[in-house]
Short mmCIF file of C-alpha atoms in Angstrom, two decimals:
data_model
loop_
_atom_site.label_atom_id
_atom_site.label_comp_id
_atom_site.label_asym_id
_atom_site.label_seq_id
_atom_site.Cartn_x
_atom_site.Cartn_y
_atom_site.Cartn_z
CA UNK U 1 8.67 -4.26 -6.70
CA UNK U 2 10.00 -1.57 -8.70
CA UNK U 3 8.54 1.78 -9.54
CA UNK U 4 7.24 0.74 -12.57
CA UNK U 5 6.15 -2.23 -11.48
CA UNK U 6 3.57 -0.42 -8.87
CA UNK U 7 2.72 2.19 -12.08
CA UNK U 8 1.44 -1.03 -14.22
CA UNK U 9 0.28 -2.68 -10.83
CA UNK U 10 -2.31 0.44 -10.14
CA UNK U 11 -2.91 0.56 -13.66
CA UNK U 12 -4.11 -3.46 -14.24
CA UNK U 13 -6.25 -2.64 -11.17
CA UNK U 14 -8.51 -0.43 -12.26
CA UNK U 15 -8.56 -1.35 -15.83
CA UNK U 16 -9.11 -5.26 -15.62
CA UNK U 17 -11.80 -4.46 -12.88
CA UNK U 18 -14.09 -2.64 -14.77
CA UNK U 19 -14.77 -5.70 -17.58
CA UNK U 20 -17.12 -7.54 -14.77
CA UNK U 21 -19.31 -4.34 -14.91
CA UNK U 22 -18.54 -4.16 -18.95
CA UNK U 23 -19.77 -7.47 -19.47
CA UNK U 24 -22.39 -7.90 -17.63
CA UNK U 25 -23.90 -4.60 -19.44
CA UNK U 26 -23.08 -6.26 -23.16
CA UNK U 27 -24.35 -10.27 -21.71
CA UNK U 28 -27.80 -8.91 -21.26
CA UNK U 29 -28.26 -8.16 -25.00
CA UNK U 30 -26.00 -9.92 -26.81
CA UNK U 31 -24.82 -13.67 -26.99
CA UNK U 32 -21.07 -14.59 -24.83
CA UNK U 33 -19.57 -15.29 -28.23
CA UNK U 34 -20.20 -12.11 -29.99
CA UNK U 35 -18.95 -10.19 -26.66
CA UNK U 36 -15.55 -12.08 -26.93
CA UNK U 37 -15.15 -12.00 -30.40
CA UNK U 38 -16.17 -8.14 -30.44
CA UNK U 39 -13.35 -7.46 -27.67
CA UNK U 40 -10.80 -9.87 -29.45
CA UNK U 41 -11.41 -8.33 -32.64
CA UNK U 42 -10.95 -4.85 -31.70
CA UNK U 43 -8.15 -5.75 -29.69
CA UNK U 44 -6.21 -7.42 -32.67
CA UNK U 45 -7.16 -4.69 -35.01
CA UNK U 46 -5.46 -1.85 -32.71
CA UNK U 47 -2.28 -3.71 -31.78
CA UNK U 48 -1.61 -5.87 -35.38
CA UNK U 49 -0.78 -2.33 -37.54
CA UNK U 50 1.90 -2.64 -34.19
CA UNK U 51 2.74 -6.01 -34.18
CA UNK U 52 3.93 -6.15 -38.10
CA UNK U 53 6.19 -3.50 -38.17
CA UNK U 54 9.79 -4.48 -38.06
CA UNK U 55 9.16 -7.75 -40.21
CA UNK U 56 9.91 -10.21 -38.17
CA UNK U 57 6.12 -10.96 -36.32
CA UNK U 58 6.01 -14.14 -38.55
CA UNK U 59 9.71 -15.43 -37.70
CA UNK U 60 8.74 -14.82 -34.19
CA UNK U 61 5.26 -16.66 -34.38
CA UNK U 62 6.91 -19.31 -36.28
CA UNK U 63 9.75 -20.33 -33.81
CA UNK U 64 7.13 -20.07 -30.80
CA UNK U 65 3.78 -21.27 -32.55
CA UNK U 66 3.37 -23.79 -30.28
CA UNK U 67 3.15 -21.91 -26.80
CA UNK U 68 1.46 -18.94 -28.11
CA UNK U 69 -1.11 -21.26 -28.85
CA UNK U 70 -1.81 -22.94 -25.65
CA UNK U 71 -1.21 -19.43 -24.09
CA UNK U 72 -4.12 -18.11 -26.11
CA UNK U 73 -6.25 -21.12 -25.13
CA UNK U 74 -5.68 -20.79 -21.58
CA UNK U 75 -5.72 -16.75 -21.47
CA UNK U 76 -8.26 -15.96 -23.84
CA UNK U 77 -10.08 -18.41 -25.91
CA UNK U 78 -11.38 -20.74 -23.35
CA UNK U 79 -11.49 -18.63 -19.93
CA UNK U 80 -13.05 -15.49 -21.21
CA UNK U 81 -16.21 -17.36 -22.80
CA UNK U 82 -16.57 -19.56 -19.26
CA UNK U 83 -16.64 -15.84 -17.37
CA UNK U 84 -19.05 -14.10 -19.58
CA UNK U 85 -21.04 -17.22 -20.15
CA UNK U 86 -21.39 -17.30 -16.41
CA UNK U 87 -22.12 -13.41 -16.04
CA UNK U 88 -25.36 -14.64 -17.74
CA UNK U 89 -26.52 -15.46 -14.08
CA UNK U 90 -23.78 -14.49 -11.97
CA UNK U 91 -23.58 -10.44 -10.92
CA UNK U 92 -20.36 -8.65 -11.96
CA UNK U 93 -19.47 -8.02 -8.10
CA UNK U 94 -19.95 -11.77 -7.96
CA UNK U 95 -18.07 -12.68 -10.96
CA UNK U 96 -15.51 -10.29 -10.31
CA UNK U 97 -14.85 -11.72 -6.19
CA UNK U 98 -14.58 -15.35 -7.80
CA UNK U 99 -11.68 -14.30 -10.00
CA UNK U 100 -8.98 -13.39 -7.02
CA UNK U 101 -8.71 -16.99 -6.29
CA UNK U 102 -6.41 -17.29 -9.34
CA UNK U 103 -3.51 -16.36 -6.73
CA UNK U 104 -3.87 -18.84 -4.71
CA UNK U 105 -4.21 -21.44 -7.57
CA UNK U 106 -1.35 -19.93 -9.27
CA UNK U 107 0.86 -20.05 -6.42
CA UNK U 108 0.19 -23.87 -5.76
CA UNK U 109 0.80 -24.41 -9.37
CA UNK U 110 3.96 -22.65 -9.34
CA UNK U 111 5.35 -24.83 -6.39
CA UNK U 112 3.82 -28.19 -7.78
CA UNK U 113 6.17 -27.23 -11.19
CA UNK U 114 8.94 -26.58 -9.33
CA UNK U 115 9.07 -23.03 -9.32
CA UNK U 116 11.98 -21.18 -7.99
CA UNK U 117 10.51 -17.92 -6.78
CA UNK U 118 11.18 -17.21 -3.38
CA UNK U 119 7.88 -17.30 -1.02
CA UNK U 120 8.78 -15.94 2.28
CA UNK U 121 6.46 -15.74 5.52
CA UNK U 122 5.47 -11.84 4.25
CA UNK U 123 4.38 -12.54 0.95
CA UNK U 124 2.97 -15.77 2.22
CA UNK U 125 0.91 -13.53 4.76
CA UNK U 126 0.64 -11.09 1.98
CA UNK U 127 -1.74 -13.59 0.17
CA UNK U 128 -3.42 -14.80 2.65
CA UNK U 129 -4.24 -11.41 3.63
CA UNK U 130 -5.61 -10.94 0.97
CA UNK U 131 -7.97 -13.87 0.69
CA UNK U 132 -9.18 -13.13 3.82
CA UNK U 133 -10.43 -9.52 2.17
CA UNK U 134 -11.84 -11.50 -0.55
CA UNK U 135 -13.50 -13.97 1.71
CA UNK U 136 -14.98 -10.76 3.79
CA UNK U 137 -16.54 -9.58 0.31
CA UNK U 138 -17.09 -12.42 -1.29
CA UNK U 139 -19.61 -14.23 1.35
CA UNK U 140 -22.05 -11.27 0.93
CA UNK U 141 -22.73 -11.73 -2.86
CA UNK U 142 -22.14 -15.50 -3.50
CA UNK U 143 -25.97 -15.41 -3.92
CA UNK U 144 -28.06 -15.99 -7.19
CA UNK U 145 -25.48 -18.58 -9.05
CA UNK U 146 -25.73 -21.84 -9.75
CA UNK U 147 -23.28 -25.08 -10.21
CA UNK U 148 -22.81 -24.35 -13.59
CA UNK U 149 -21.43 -20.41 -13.57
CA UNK U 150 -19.07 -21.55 -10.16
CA UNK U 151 -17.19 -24.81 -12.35
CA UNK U 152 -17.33 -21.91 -15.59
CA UNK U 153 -15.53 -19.33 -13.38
CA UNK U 154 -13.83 -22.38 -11.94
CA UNK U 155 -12.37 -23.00 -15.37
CA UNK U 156 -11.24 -19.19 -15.87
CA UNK U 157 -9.25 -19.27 -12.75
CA UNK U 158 -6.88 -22.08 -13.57
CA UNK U 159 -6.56 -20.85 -16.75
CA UNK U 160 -5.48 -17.13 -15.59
CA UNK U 161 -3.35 -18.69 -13.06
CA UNK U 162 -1.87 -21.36 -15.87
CA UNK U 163 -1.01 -18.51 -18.38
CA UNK U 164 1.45 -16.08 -16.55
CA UNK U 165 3.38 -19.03 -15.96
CA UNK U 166 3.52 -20.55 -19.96
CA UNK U 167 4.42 -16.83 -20.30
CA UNK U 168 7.80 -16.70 -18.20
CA UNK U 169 8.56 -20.52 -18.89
CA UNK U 170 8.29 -20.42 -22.71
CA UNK U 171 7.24 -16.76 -23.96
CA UNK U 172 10.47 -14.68 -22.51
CA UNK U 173 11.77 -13.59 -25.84
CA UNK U 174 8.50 -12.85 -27.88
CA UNK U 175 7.72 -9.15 -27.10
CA UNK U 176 4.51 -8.28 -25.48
CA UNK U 177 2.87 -6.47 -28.70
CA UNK U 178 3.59 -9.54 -30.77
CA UNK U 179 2.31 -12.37 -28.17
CA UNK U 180 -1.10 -9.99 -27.55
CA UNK U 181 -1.88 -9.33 -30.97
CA UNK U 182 -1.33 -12.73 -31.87
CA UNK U 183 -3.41 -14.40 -29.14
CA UNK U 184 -6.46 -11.79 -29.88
CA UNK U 185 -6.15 -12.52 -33.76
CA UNK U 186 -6.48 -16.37 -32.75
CA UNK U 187 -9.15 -15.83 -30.34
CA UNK U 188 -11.37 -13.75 -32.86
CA UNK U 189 -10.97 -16.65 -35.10
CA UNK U 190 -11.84 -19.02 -32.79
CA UNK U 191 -15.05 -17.30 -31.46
CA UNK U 192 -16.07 -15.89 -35.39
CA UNK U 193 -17.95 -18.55 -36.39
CA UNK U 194 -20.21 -18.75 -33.16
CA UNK U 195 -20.15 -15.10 -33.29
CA UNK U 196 -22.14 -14.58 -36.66
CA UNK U 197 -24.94 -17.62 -35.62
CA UNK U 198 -25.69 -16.03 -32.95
CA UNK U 199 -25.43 -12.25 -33.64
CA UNK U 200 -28.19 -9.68 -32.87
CA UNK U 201 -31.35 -9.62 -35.05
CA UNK U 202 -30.68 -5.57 -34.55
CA UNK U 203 -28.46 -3.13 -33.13
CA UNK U 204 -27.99 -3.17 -29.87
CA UNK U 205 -28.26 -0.53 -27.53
CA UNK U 206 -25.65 2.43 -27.43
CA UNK U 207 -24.61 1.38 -23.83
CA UNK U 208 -23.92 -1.91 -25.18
CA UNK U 209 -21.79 -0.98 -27.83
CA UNK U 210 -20.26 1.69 -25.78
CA UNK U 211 -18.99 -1.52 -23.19
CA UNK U 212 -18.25 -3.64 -25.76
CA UNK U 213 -16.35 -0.40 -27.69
CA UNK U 214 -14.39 -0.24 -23.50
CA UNK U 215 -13.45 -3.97 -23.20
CA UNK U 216 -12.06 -4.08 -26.83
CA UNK U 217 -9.55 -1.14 -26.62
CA UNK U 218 -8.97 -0.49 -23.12
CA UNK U 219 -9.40 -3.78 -21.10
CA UNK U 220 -8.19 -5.55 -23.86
CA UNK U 221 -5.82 -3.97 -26.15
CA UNK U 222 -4.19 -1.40 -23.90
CA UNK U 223 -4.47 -3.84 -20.38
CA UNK U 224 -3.15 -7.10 -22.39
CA UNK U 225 0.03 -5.49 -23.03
CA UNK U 226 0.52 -3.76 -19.66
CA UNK U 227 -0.68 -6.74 -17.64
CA UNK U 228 2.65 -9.27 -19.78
CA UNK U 229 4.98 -5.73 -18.71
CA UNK U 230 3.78 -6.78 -15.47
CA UNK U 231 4.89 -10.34 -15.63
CA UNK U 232 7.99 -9.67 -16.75
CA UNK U 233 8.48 -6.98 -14.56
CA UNK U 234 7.32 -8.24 -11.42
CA UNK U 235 7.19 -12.32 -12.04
CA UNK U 236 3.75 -14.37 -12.59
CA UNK U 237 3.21 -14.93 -8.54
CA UNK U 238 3.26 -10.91 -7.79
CA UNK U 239 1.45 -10.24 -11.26
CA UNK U 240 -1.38 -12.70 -9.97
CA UNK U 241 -2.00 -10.79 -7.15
CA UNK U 242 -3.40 -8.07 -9.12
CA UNK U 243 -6.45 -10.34 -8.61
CA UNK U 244 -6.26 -8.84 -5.23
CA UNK U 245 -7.58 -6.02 -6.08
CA UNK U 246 -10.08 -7.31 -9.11
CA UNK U 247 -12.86 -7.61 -6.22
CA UNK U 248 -13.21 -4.15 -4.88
CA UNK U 249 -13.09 -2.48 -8.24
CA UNK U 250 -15.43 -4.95 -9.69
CA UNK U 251 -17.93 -4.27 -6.24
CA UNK U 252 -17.54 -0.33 -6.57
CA UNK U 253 -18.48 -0.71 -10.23
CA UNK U 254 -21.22 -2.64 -9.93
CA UNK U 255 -22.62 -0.82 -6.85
CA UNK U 256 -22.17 2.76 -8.55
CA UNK U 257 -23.46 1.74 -11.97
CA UNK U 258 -25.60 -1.58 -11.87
CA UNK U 259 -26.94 -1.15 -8.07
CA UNK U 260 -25.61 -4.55 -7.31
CA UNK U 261 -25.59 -4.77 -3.19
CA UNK U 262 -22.88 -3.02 -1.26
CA UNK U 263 -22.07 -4.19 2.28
CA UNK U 264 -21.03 -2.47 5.29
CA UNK U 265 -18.03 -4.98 5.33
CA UNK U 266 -16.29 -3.59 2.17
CA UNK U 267 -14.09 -0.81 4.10
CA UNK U 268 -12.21 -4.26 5.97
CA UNK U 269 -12.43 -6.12 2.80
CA UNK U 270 -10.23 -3.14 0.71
CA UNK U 271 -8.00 -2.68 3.97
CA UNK U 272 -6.80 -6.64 3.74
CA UNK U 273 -6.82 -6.67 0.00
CA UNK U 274 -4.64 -3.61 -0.41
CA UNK U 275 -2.13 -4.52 2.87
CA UNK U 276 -2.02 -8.31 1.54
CA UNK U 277 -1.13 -6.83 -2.21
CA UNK U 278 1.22 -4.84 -0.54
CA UNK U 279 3.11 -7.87 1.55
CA UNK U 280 2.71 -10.33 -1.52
CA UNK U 281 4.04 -8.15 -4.09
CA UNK U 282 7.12 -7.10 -1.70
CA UNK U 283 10.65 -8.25 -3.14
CA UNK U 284 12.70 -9.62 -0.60
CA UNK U 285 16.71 -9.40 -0.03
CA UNK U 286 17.43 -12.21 -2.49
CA UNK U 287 14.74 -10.40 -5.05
CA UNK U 288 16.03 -7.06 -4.51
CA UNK U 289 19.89 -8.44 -5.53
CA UNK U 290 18.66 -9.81 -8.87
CA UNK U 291 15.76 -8.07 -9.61
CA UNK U 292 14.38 -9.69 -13.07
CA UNK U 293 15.14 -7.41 -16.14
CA UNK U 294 11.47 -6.09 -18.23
CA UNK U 295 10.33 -8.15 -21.34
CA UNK U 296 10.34 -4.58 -23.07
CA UNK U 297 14.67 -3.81 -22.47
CA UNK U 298 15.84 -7.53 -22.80
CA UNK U 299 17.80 -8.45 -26.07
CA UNK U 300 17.51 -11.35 -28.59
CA UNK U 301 20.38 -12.88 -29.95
CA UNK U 302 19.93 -12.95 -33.89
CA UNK U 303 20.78 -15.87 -35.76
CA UNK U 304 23.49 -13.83 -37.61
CA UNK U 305 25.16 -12.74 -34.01
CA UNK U 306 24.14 -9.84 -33.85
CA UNK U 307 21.55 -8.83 -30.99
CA UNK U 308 18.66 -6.37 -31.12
CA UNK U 309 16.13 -5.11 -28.90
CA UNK U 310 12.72 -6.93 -29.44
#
């Protein structure tokens, strides 16, 4: 992977596994609808003023309406009411070690559709490195749930692992501001009407709105547009495996901030989650030869010939 591959890699890290700890703050005083609409809204507000410059957000929605829509469905809409739903009763350590199957699941995808990224033995043994790391930390904590909040979180994996790759099969040419502020602007729609019948009676807390304030600018705005950077930079298998790496920022947060349980086993679990990341982000001969070209420098052909930058 390239240079900036690893910088947006780190980056996704950290910043999409701190919402676990985010949400589980805002789930204990407000309603799962008025978290995701609050984060969706925000989101859409900061990147639209982005999206509409240039003129041509509406030509590009138009001639792509139909994946952006099942992309925002599958991304957004459905998966991140199942996770905060189940953060109701789940911990955020918890919620956040459930999330790195979406490898796995995105990787068996990928081969059932006939995907033609290259799997060697190391990234192979790259992931299942690092399910091993998230089996080591994720035995500890799977304590406390129930049948509903597994098949919720259930749901949010396949659709993680379903998006990246709607994203590279049928998004390619809609720049990453665009798609994100798009997908929010639909999601806050969606989640609006919920939102209002079941907002607070009063203010909530400043801690609240202080996470809620977090997940809307930097876990959503800011991460949404690294994490498709990432896709296109890296490919949806490697991107996935950011997932990797979910757990042990989601278990440090909850452990320094909520008090959630942390176990002597952690120090193996981050060794195999960091060395699998490692292996199954690794570009092979045949990837290092035609390494794919980032979303953000590819050109679109115009209808009038010409070709632009997106």
């Amino acid at each position: 992977m390239t240079a900036r591959g690893w910088i947006l890699f780190s980056l996704m890290g950290v910043v999409w596994g701190i919402p676990y700890l985010l949400i589980k703050v805002a789930v204990d005083a407000v309603s799962p609808s008025v978290v995701v609409f609050t984060r969706c809204a925000l989101g859409a507000a900061l990147l639209l003023p982005f999206a509409l410059r240039g003129g041509r957000t509406a030509a590009t929605v138009r001639a792509h309406w139909k994946p952006l829509l099942v992309f925002a469905t599958v991304e957004i809409i459905g998966p991140w009411w199942t996770l905060t739903d189940a953060e109701r009763r789940l911990s955020s350590s918890t919620a956040g070690l459930l999330i790195a199957g979406v490898p796995i699941v995105g990787v068996l995808l990928a081969r059932l559709l006939g995907d033609a990224e290259h799997l060697g033995p190391r990234r192979l043994a790259g992931l299942g490195l690092g399910l091993a790391g998230v089996g080591v930390l994720t035995v500890p904590h799977l304590t406390g749930g129930d049948a509903r909040s597994l098949a919720e979180v259930l749901v949010t994996v396949v659709g993680y692992a379903v998006a990246p790759l709607i994203a590279v099969r049928h998004l390619r040419d809609v720049p990453s501001l665009r798609l994100t502020a798009f997908c929010l602007t639909v999601a806050a729609v969606v989640h609006a009407p919920a939102a209002v019948l079941d907002r607070p009676a009063e203010l909530p807390p400043g801690r609240v709105l202080a996470a809620l304030a977090v997940l809307g600018v930097v876990c959503t705005a800011v991460a949404f547009v690294a994490f498709l950077e990432l896709i296109r930079e890296a490919g949806p298998t490697r991107a996935m495996v950011i997932t990797y790496v979910h757990p042990a920022v989601a278990v440090a947060a909850g452990a320094l901030f909520l008090g959630e349980r942390l176990t002597g086993a952690v120090a193996a679990a981050f060794a195999l989650i960091l060395t699998g990341s490692v292996l199954a982000t690794a570009a092979g001969a045949a990837g290092r030869r035609a390494r794919p070209v980032p979303w953000s420098t590819r050109q679109t052909s115009r209808a009038d010939g010409r070709v632009e930058s997106p």
